[in-house]
Amino acid sequence: MFAFIVRRVIAAMLMLVIVSVATFAIFFLIPRALGQTPEGMASRYVGRDATPEAIQGAVKRLHLDDPLIVQYGRFAQGIVMGQDYSLGPRKAECPAPCFGFSFNNNQPVWPTLLDRLPATISLAIGASVIWVVGGVSIGVISALRRGTVVDKAAMTVALAGVSLPIYFTGLVSLALFAYTLGIFPGGGSYTPFTENPVMWFQSLVLPWVTLAFLYAATYARLTRAGMLETLGEDYIRTARAKGLKERTVVTKHALRATLTPILTIFGLDLGLLLGGAVLTESTFSIPGIGKLVIDAIRGNDLPVVLGVTMFAAFFIVLANFIVDVLYAVVDPRVRLS
């Protein structure tokens, strides 16, 4: 098991290096290949209304006229060791991990990401618990009641959840439960947990349920399909012939074999949400990473967009690493492969 984890850690670190190269290529190499000048790239760092002097200053401060290999070396060095940025007569420190410096806000990107992270984590973890428990439970019940009214109703609701976009269900839920019935707070009412846990919970119930409705539908359909396939296997018939309780057969044998693909998509979904639930945070005005990147795009703040991209990639790689370890826990055959 230790050797398995070590291999996965090495693979995750290599993947992060590849992600850094790909991110740098997207933001620096491709624009250069398409004929973008250093001045044009610098204008994306200093805002839309920057003066020519400010743009030339950004070119020098960011060394955008250096060879690309030198720029990538400085970019990678900044992530690992940090770097300093010249702001005229003074220098601004960007300690590691330095994901860039926002000249619009005059502060490093990393502290801004950490400041927005609790809201995103609150949204992602709460919604993921609801959609996993709800989606898997509905999928199991539908598989055990195949062809019944319960099965058809559950799959109809699941189809609606998959088909309806989050910005539609979010706006409908806000209009109905917040502004018409007044059951939940409206958008923009997010309260940090440290300030008031009760208001924190109340402000996130509606986003949790709305986001979980979208994801639970996929989990219910996947669980149902996996359970129907597993319940027809020979070892399930053997377990029943041995006189095991139906609950034991379903939970210990059938459901456990169905968890592998569920773990796969759960790792990807949770990693993506921790990197920023853009549509949900924008719809409910939650000050998380997704809302941050939308504001950065509107304000032409490229360092923040670059930092969020790297931040989201880190969470996706981390989530996949955790899923690989859980594979070995759920299915011992993975440790032997």
mmCIF file of C-alpha atoms in Angstrom:
data_model
loop_
_atom_site.group_PDB
_atom_site.id
_atom_site.type_symbol
_atom_site.label_atom_id
_atom_site.label_comp_id
_atom_site.label_asym_id
_atom_site.label_seq_id
_atom_site.Cartn_x
_atom_site.Cartn_y
_atom_site.Cartn_z
ATOM 1 C CA MET A 1 0.000 0.000 0.000
ATOM 2 C CA PHE A 2 2.886 2.359 0.821
ATOM 3 C CA ALA A 3 4.514 1.751 -2.564
ATOM 4 C CA PHE A 4 1.150 2.344 -4.251
ATOM 5 C CA ILE A 5 0.770 5.721 -2.512
ATOM 6 C CA VAL A 6 4.361 6.732 -3.338
ATOM 7 C CA ARG A 7 3.769 6.006 -7.026
ATOM 8 C CA ARG A 8 0.610 8.100 -6.978
ATOM 9 C CA VAL A 9 2.396 10.992 -5.212
ATOM 10 C CA ILE A 10 5.141 11.008 -7.855
ATOM 11 C CA ALA A 11 2.541 10.888 -10.628
ATOM 12 C CA ALA A 12 0.635 13.783 -9.020
ATOM 13 C CA MET A 13 3.788 15.915 -8.792
ATOM 14 C CA LEU A 14 4.630 15.239 -12.438
ATOM 15 C CA MET A 15 1.082 16.151 -13.390
ATOM 16 C CA LEU A 16 1.385 19.475 -11.556
ATOM 17 C CA VAL A 17 4.567 20.238 -13.527
ATOM 18 C CA ILE A 18 2.752 19.421 -16.767
ATOM 19 C CA VAL A 19 -0.163 21.626 -15.690
ATOM 20 C CA SER A 20 2.193 24.541 -14.997
ATOM 21 C CA VAL A 21 3.727 24.164 -18.466
ATOM 22 C CA ALA A 22 0.296 23.960 -20.107
ATOM 23 C CA THR A 23 -0.967 26.976 -18.158
ATOM 24 C CA PHE A 24 2.081 29.016 -19.086
ATOM 25 C CA ALA A 25 1.651 28.035 -22.731
ATOM 26 C CA ILE A 26 -2.005 29.107 -22.740
ATOM 27 C CA PHE A 27 -1.327 32.520 -21.210
ATOM 28 C CA PHE A 28 2.078 33.317 -22.738
ATOM 29 C CA LEU A 29 3.189 30.984 -25.551
ATOM 30 C CA ILE A 30 -0.010 30.899 -27.592
ATOM 31 C CA PRO A 31 -0.516 34.706 -27.549
ATOM 32 C CA ARG A 32 3.098 35.127 -28.703
ATOM 33 C CA ALA A 33 2.575 32.547 -31.473
ATOM 34 C CA LEU A 34 -0.506 34.459 -32.621
ATOM 35 C CA GLY A 35 1.479 37.670 -32.955
ATOM 36 C CA GLN A 36 0.733 39.315 -29.605
ATOM 37 C CA THR A 37 3.372 41.886 -28.675
ATOM 38 C CA PRO A 38 4.828 42.264 -25.146
ATOM 39 C CA GLU A 39 2.962 45.575 -24.875
ATOM 40 C CA GLY A 40 -0.317 43.891 -25.801
ATOM 41 C CA MET A 41 0.247 41.206 -23.178
ATOM 42 C CA ALA A 42 1.213 43.808 -20.571
ATOM 43 C CA SER A 43 -2.056 45.657 -21.141
ATOM 44 C CA ARG A 44 -3.892 42.645 -19.736
ATOM 45 C CA TYR A 45 -2.028 43.071 -16.459
ATOM 46 C CA VAL A 46 -2.611 46.752 -15.811
ATOM 47 C CA GLY A 47 -6.274 47.114 -16.765
ATOM 48 C CA ARG A 48 -8.227 48.401 -19.738
ATOM 49 C CA ASP A 49 -7.577 52.125 -19.223
ATOM 50 C CA ALA A 50 -3.823 51.968 -18.632
ATOM 51 C CA THR A 51 -1.552 54.655 -20.069
ATOM 52 C CA PRO A 52 1.282 53.778 -22.490
ATOM 53 C CA GLU A 53 3.786 54.556 -19.718
ATOM 54 C CA ALA A 54 2.067 52.088 -17.385
ATOM 55 C CA ILE A 55 2.098 49.422 -20.109
ATOM 56 C CA GLN A 56 5.818 49.921 -20.786
ATOM 57 C CA GLY A 57 6.459 49.766 -17.056
ATOM 58 C CA ALA A 58 4.583 46.469 -16.853
ATOM 59 C CA VAL A 59 6.663 45.047 -19.711
ATOM 60 C CA LYS A 60 9.841 45.802 -17.793
ATOM 61 C CA ARG A 61 8.536 44.684 -14.402
ATOM 62 C CA LEU A 62 7.205 41.388 -15.757
ATOM 63 C CA HIS A 63 10.114 40.842 -18.194
ATOM 64 C CA LEU A 64 7.652 40.102 -20.988
ATOM 65 C CA ASP A 65 10.301 40.895 -23.606
ATOM 66 C CA ASP A 66 12.557 38.055 -22.363
ATOM 67 C CA PRO A 67 12.722 34.674 -24.166
ATOM 68 C CA LEU A 68 9.835 32.372 -23.305
ATOM 69 C CA ILE A 69 12.043 29.772 -21.639
ATOM 70 C CA VAL A 70 13.377 32.465 -19.293
ATOM 71 C CA GLN A 71 9.842 33.631 -18.557
ATOM 72 C CA TYR A 72 8.724 30.106 -17.713
ATOM 73 C CA GLY A 73 11.738 29.626 -15.444
ATOM 74 C CA ARG A 74 10.810 32.791 -13.565
ATOM 75 C CA PHE A 75 7.161 31.702 -13.492
ATOM 76 C CA ALA A 76 8.017 28.270 -12.020
ATOM 77 C CA GLN A 77 10.531 29.790 -9.608
ATOM 78 C CA GLY A 78 7.898 32.177 -8.343
ATOM 79 C CA ILE A 79 5.514 29.322 -7.537
ATOM 80 C CA VAL A 80 8.170 27.424 -5.586
ATOM 81 C CA MET A 81 10.301 30.214 -4.107
ATOM 82 C CA GLY A 82 8.304 33.421 -4.564
ATOM 83 C CA GLN A 83 9.466 36.628 -6.257
ATOM 84 C CA ASP A 84 9.454 40.412 -5.965
ATOM 85 C CA TYR A 85 7.628 42.900 -8.170
ATOM 86 C CA SER A 86 8.802 46.446 -8.747
ATOM 87 C CA LEU A 87 6.144 49.085 -8.140
ATOM 88 C CA GLY A 88 8.044 52.215 -9.039
ATOM 89 C CA PRO A 89 10.070 53.376 -6.040
ATOM 90 C CA ARG A 90 9.193 50.312 -3.954
ATOM 91 C CA LYS A 91 9.106 46.545 -4.296
ATOM 92 C CA ALA A 92 6.226 44.252 -3.495
ATOM 93 C CA GLU A 93 7.014 40.829 -2.113
ATOM 94 C CA CYS A 94 5.086 37.835 -3.406
ATOM 95 C CA PRO A 95 6.016 34.905 -1.143
ATOM 96 C CA ALA A 96 5.751 31.308 -2.275
ATOM 97 C CA PRO A 97 3.536 29.997 -3.639
ATOM 98 C CA CYS A 98 3.412 33.086 -5.845
ATOM 99 C CA PHE A 99 0.678 32.736 -8.448
ATOM 100 C CA GLY A 100 1.189 36.285 -9.670
ATOM 101 C CA PHE A 101 0.671 39.855 -8.545
ATOM 102 C CA SER A 102 -2.516 41.780 -9.255
ATOM 103 C CA PHE A 103 -1.632 45.317 -10.302
ATOM 104 C CA ASN A 104 -5.323 46.212 -10.160
ATOM 105 C CA ASN A 105 -5.456 45.439 -6.424
ATOM 106 C CA ASN A 106 -1.753 45.972 -5.697
ATOM 107 C CA GLN A 107 -1.461 42.687 -3.837
ATOM 108 C CA PRO A 108 -0.351 39.093 -4.546
ATOM 109 C CA VAL A 109 -2.938 36.720 -5.933
ATOM 110 C CA TRP A 110 -2.339 33.969 -3.365
ATOM 111 C CA PRO A 111 -3.755 35.825 -0.309
ATOM 112 C CA THR A 112 -6.795 36.786 -2.380
ATOM 113 C CA LEU A 113 -7.371 33.128 -3.266
ATOM 114 C CA LEU A 114 -7.048 32.083 0.379
ATOM 115 C CA ASP A 115 -9.501 34.793 1.377
ATOM 116 C CA ARG A 116 -12.113 33.485 -1.093
ATOM 117 C CA LEU A 117 -11.422 29.778 -0.489
ATOM 118 C CA PRO A 118 -13.605 29.264 2.645
ATOM 119 C CA ALA A 119 -16.757 30.277 0.782
ATOM 120 C CA THR A 120 -15.973 27.910 -2.084
ATOM 121 C CA ILE A 121 -15.126 25.046 0.281
ATOM 122 C CA SER A 122 -18.364 25.633 2.205
ATOM 123 C CA LEU A 123 -20.369 25.464 -1.011
ATOM 124 C CA ALA A 124 -18.547 22.459 -2.492
ATOM 125 C CA ILE A 125 -18.403 20.245 0.610
ATOM 126 C CA GLY A 126 -22.005 20.858 1.651
ATOM 127 C CA ALA A 127 -23.393 20.263 -1.825
ATOM 128 C CA SER A 128 -21.218 17.173 -2.378
ATOM 129 C CA VAL A 129 -22.512 15.500 0.782
ATOM 130 C CA ILE A 130 -26.099 16.065 -0.344
ATOM 131 C CA TRP A 131 -25.620 14.906 -3.912
ATOM 132 C CA VAL A 132 -23.593 11.786 -3.020
ATOM 133 C CA VAL A 133 -25.959 10.599 -0.287
ATOM 134 C CA GLY A 134 -29.068 11.552 -2.219
ATOM 135 C CA GLY A 135 -27.915 10.425 -5.646
ATOM 136 C CA VAL A 136 -26.531 7.057 -4.551
ATOM 137 C CA SER A 137 -29.561 6.333 -2.359
ATOM 138 C CA ILE A 138 -32.003 7.142 -5.158
ATOM 139 C CA GLY A 139 -29.960 5.035 -7.598
ATOM 140 C CA VAL A 140 -29.984 2.019 -5.264
ATOM 141 C CA ILE A 141 -33.718 2.309 -4.612
ATOM 142 C CA SER A 142 -34.450 2.641 -8.339
ATOM 143 C CA ALA A 143 -32.375 -0.443 -9.121
ATOM 144 C CA LEU A 144 -34.117 -2.502 -6.427
ATOM 145 C CA ARG A 145 -37.543 -1.252 -7.608
ATOM 146 C CA ARG A 146 -36.822 -1.535 -11.309
ATOM 147 C CA GLY A 147 -39.817 -0.824 -13.519
ATOM 148 C CA THR A 148 -42.019 0.449 -10.700
ATOM 149 C CA VAL A 149 -43.549 3.892 -10.299
ATOM 150 C CA VAL A 150 -40.762 4.798 -7.859
ATOM 151 C CA ASP A 151 -38.109 3.919 -10.430
ATOM 152 C CA LYS A 152 -39.774 5.855 -13.232
ATOM 153 C CA ALA A 153 -40.401 8.921 -11.065
ATOM 154 C CA ALA A 154 -36.809 8.949 -9.774
ATOM 155 C CA MET A 155 -35.337 8.678 -13.258
ATOM 156 C CA THR A 156 -37.674 11.397 -14.556
ATOM 157 C CA VAL A 157 -36.473 13.754 -11.833
ATOM 158 C CA ALA A 158 -32.873 12.715 -12.555
ATOM 159 C CA LEU A 159 -33.338 13.478 -16.249
ATOM 160 C CA ALA A 160 -34.665 16.921 -15.362
ATOM 161 C CA GLY A 161 -31.682 17.514 -13.085
ATOM 162 C CA VAL A 162 -29.218 16.612 -15.822
ATOM 163 C CA SER A 163 -31.022 18.694 -18.449
ATOM 164 C CA LEU A 164 -31.653 21.938 -16.545
ATOM 165 C CA PRO A 165 -28.639 24.285 -16.256
ATOM 166 C CA ILE A 166 -27.618 25.609 -12.859
ATOM 167 C CA TYR A 167 -28.289 29.237 -13.724
ATOM 168 C CA PHE A 168 -31.901 28.336 -14.549
ATOM 169 C CA THR A 169 -32.605 26.224 -11.464
ATOM 170 C CA GLY A 170 -30.698 28.738 -9.326
ATOM 171 C CA LEU A 171 -32.756 31.714 -10.491
ATOM 172 C CA VAL A 172 -36.015 29.758 -10.186
ATOM 173 C CA SER A 173 -35.170 28.619 -6.661
ATOM 174 C CA LEU A 174 -34.218 32.177 -5.666
ATOM 175 C CA ALA A 175 -37.421 33.599 -7.109
ATOM 176 C CA LEU A 176 -39.598 30.951 -5.453
ATOM 177 C CA PHE A 177 -38.024 30.143 -2.084
ATOM 178 C CA ALA A 178 -36.207 33.396 -1.323
ATOM 179 C CA TYR A 179 -38.137 36.294 -2.865
ATOM 180 C CA THR A 180 -41.684 34.858 -3.013
ATOM 181 C CA LEU A 181 -41.999 32.521 -0.031
ATOM 182 C CA GLY A 182 -39.165 34.046 2.007
ATOM 183 C CA ILE A 183 -38.045 30.659 3.360
ATOM 184 C CA PHE A 184 -34.353 31.195 2.629
ATOM 185 C CA PRO A 185 -32.180 34.316 2.344
ATOM 186 C CA GLY A 186 -31.734 35.795 -1.112
ATOM 187 C CA GLY A 187 -28.560 36.096 -3.170
ATOM 188 C CA GLY A 188 -25.663 38.039 -1.693
ATOM 189 C CA SER A 189 -26.528 37.034 1.880
ATOM 190 C CA TYR A 190 -23.507 34.766 2.446
ATOM 191 C CA THR A 191 -22.160 34.962 6.002
ATOM 192 C CA PRO A 192 -18.811 33.389 6.974
ATOM 193 C CA PHE A 193 -18.990 30.487 9.404
ATOM 194 C CA THR A 194 -16.701 32.244 11.882
ATOM 195 C CA GLU A 195 -19.078 35.216 12.138
ATOM 196 C CA ASN A 196 -22.392 33.416 12.556
ATOM 197 C CA PRO A 197 -22.716 29.623 12.016
ATOM 198 C CA VAL A 198 -26.514 29.740 11.923
ATOM 199 C CA MET A 199 -26.662 32.459 9.252
ATOM 200 C CA TRP A 200 -23.843 30.681 7.378
ATOM 201 C CA PHE A 201 -25.984 27.551 7.214
ATOM 202 C CA GLN A 202 -29.132 29.428 6.236
ATOM 203 C CA SER A 203 -27.353 31.343 3.459
ATOM 204 C CA LEU A 204 -25.978 28.140 1.904
ATOM 205 C CA VAL A 205 -28.953 25.767 2.113
ATOM 206 C CA LEU A 206 -30.480 26.978 -1.148
ATOM 207 C CA PRO A 207 -27.175 26.936 -3.121
ATOM 208 C CA TRP A 208 -26.383 23.494 -1.692
ATOM 209 C CA VAL A 209 -29.693 21.989 -2.728
ATOM 210 C CA THR A 210 -29.682 23.681 -6.133
ATOM 211 C CA LEU A 211 -26.144 22.533 -6.931
ATOM 212 C CA ALA A 212 -26.770 19.043 -5.506
ATOM 213 C CA PHE A 213 -29.878 18.661 -7.675
ATOM 214 C CA LEU A 214 -27.708 18.978 -10.774
ATOM 215 C CA TYR A 215 -25.044 16.497 -9.648
ATOM 216 C CA ALA A 216 -27.281 14.028 -7.786
ATOM 217 C CA ALA A 217 -29.118 13.298 -11.014
ATOM 218 C CA THR A 218 -25.921 12.001 -12.637
ATOM 219 C CA TYR A 219 -25.006 9.933 -9.571
ATOM 220 C CA ALA A 220 -28.494 8.418 -9.389
ATOM 221 C CA ARG A 221 -28.407 7.318 -13.025
ATOM 222 C CA LEU A 222 -24.872 5.949 -12.742
ATOM 223 C CA THR A 223 -25.635 4.100 -9.497
ATOM 224 C CA ARG A 224 -28.789 2.588 -10.931
ATOM 225 C CA ALA A 225 -26.996 1.327 -14.035
ATOM 226 C CA GLY A 226 -24.131 -0.109 -11.985
ATOM 227 C CA MET A 227 -26.439 -1.779 -9.472
ATOM 228 C CA LEU A 228 -28.558 -3.393 -12.197
ATOM 229 C CA GLU A 229 -25.425 -4.829 -13.780
ATOM 230 C CA THR A 230 -23.946 -6.000 -10.473
ATOM 231 C CA LEU A 231 -27.148 -7.577 -9.145
ATOM 232 C CA GLY A 232 -27.092 -9.971 -12.085
ATOM 233 C CA GLU A 233 -23.592 -11.300 -11.310
ATOM 234 C CA ASP A 234 -22.989 -14.871 -10.159
ATOM 235 C CA TYR A 235 -21.454 -13.885 -6.822
ATOM 236 C CA ILE A 236 -24.619 -11.969 -5.911
ATOM 237 C CA ARG A 237 -26.731 -15.055 -6.563
ATOM 238 C CA THR A 238 -24.249 -17.078 -4.519
ATOM 239 C CA ALA A 239 -24.478 -14.623 -1.628
ATOM 240 C CA ARG A 240 -28.251 -14.876 -1.654
ATOM 241 C CA ALA A 241 -28.121 -18.675 -1.907
ATOM 242 C CA LYS A 242 -25.908 -18.755 1.199
ATOM 243 C CA GLY A 243 -28.735 -17.124 3.122
ATOM 244 C CA LEU A 244 -27.227 -13.693 3.632
ATOM 245 C CA LYS A 245 -29.617 -10.892 4.467
ATOM 246 C CA GLU A 246 -30.730 -8.827 1.480
ATOM 247 C CA ARG A 247 -29.388 -5.687 3.127
ATOM 248 C CA THR A 248 -25.953 -7.274 3.448
ATOM 249 C CA VAL A 249 -26.033 -8.446 -0.169
ATOM 250 C CA VAL A 250 -26.971 -4.982 -1.423
ATOM 251 C CA THR A 251 -24.653 -2.847 0.726
ATOM 252 C CA LYS A 252 -21.601 -5.059 1.219
ATOM 253 C CA HIS A 253 -21.451 -6.839 -2.131
ATOM 254 C CA ALA A 254 -23.482 -5.061 -4.829
ATOM 255 C CA LEU A 255 -23.032 -1.426 -3.815
ATOM 256 C CA ARG A 256 -19.319 -1.758 -3.043
ATOM 257 C CA ALA A 257 -18.634 -3.026 -6.550
ATOM 258 C CA THR A 258 -20.572 -0.069 -7.961
ATOM 259 C CA LEU A 259 -18.559 2.564 -6.093
ATOM 260 C CA THR A 260 -15.500 2.610 -8.379
ATOM 261 C CA PRO A 261 -16.987 4.713 -11.233
ATOM 262 C CA ILE A 262 -18.797 6.864 -8.650
ATOM 263 C CA LEU A 263 -15.489 7.638 -6.945
ATOM 264 C CA THR A 264 -14.027 8.615 -10.320
ATOM 265 C CA ILE A 265 -16.619 11.239 -11.160
ATOM 266 C CA PHE A 266 -16.827 12.392 -7.533
ATOM 267 C CA GLY A 267 -13.123 13.224 -7.504
ATOM 268 C CA LEU A 268 -13.418 15.191 -10.735
ATOM 269 C CA ASP A 269 -16.607 16.991 -9.655
ATOM 270 C CA LEU A 270 -15.305 17.951 -6.223
ATOM 271 C CA GLY A 271 -11.949 19.075 -7.643
ATOM 272 C CA LEU A 272 -13.673 21.276 -10.195
ATOM 273 C CA LEU A 273 -15.952 22.822 -7.580
ATOM 274 C CA LEU A 274 -13.073 23.539 -5.195
ATOM 275 C CA GLY A 275 -11.394 25.304 -8.086
ATOM 276 C CA GLY A 276 -14.436 27.547 -8.365
ATOM 277 C CA ALA A 277 -18.156 26.922 -8.859
ATOM 278 C CA VAL A 278 -18.429 29.787 -11.329
ATOM 279 C CA LEU A 279 -22.110 29.650 -12.269
ATOM 280 C CA THR A 280 -23.415 28.839 -8.789
ATOM 281 C CA GLU A 281 -21.349 31.505 -7.042
ATOM 282 C CA SER A 282 -22.329 34.083 -9.648
ATOM 283 C CA THR A 283 -26.024 33.183 -9.437
ATOM 284 C CA PHE A 284 -26.180 33.358 -5.631
ATOM 285 C CA SER A 285 -23.506 36.108 -5.297
ATOM 286 C CA ILE A 286 -21.278 33.940 -3.095
ATOM 287 C CA PRO A 287 -17.833 35.577 -2.696
ATOM 288 C CA GLY A 288 -15.839 32.493 -3.621
ATOM 289 C CA ILE A 289 -13.148 31.660 -6.150
ATOM 290 C CA GLY A 290 -15.638 31.287 -9.006
ATOM 291 C CA LYS A 291 -17.011 34.776 -8.385
ATOM 292 C CA LEU A 292 -13.428 36.048 -8.126
ATOM 293 C CA VAL A 293 -12.452 34.783 -11.562
ATOM 294 C CA ILE A 294 -15.587 36.256 -13.150
ATOM 295 C CA ASP A 295 -14.780 39.652 -11.652
ATOM 296 C CA ALA A 296 -11.156 39.290 -12.806
ATOM 297 C CA ILE A 297 -12.219 38.560 -16.392
ATOM 298 C CA ARG A 298 -14.509 41.575 -16.385
ATOM 299 C CA GLY A 299 -11.740 43.759 -14.950
ATOM 300 C CA ASN A 300 -9.080 42.396 -17.326
ATOM 301 C CA ASP A 301 -7.011 41.220 -14.348
ATOM 302 C CA LEU A 302 -4.949 38.462 -15.977
ATOM 303 C CA PRO A 303 -2.789 37.535 -12.927
ATOM 304 C CA VAL A 304 -5.913 36.593 -10.969
ATOM 305 C CA VAL A 305 -7.229 34.494 -13.865
ATOM 306 C CA LEU A 306 -3.842 32.784 -14.150
ATOM 307 C CA GLY A 307 -3.717 32.171 -10.399
ATOM 308 C CA VAL A 308 -7.212 30.694 -10.290
ATOM 309 C CA THR A 309 -6.337 28.404 -13.208
ATOM 310 C CA MET A 310 -3.319 27.018 -11.362
ATOM 311 C CA PHE A 311 -5.293 26.814 -8.133
ATOM 312 C CA ALA A 312 -8.121 24.861 -9.779
ATOM 313 C CA ALA A 313 -5.646 22.514 -11.465
ATOM 314 C CA PHE A 314 -4.045 21.790 -8.090
ATOM 315 C CA PHE A 315 -7.383 20.787 -6.591
ATOM 316 C CA ILE A 316 -8.227 18.555 -9.545
ATOM 317 C CA VAL A 317 -4.870 16.759 -9.283
ATOM 318 C CA LEU A 318 -5.278 16.457 -5.507
ATOM 319 C CA ALA A 319 -8.803 15.074 -5.876
ATOM 320 C CA ASN A 320 -7.623 12.482 -8.401
ATOM 321 C CA PHE A 321 -4.811 11.434 -6.051
ATOM 322 C CA ILE A 322 -7.301 10.927 -3.206
ATOM 323 C CA VAL A 323 -9.566 8.942 -5.548
ATOM 324 C CA ASP A 324 -6.639 6.681 -6.521
ATOM 325 C CA VAL A 325 -5.982 5.948 -2.838
ATOM 326 C CA LEU A 326 -9.674 5.286 -2.200
ATOM 327 C CA TYR A 327 -9.680 2.861 -5.126
ATOM 328 C CA ALA A 328 -7.217 0.715 -3.202
ATOM 329 C CA VAL A 329 -9.440 0.856 -0.130
ATOM 330 C CA VAL A 330 -12.663 -0.012 -1.963
ATOM 331 C CA ASP A 331 -11.159 -2.586 -4.343
ATOM 332 C CA PRO A 332 -8.068 -4.505 -3.066
ATOM 333 C CA ARG A 333 -7.325 -5.658 -6.630
ATOM 334 C CA VAL A 334 -6.059 -2.150 -7.394
ATOM 335 C CA ARG A 335 -3.197 -2.580 -4.903
ATOM 336 C CA LEU A 336 -2.063 -5.688 -6.749
ATOM 337 C CA SER A 337 -2.122 -4.173 -10.227
#
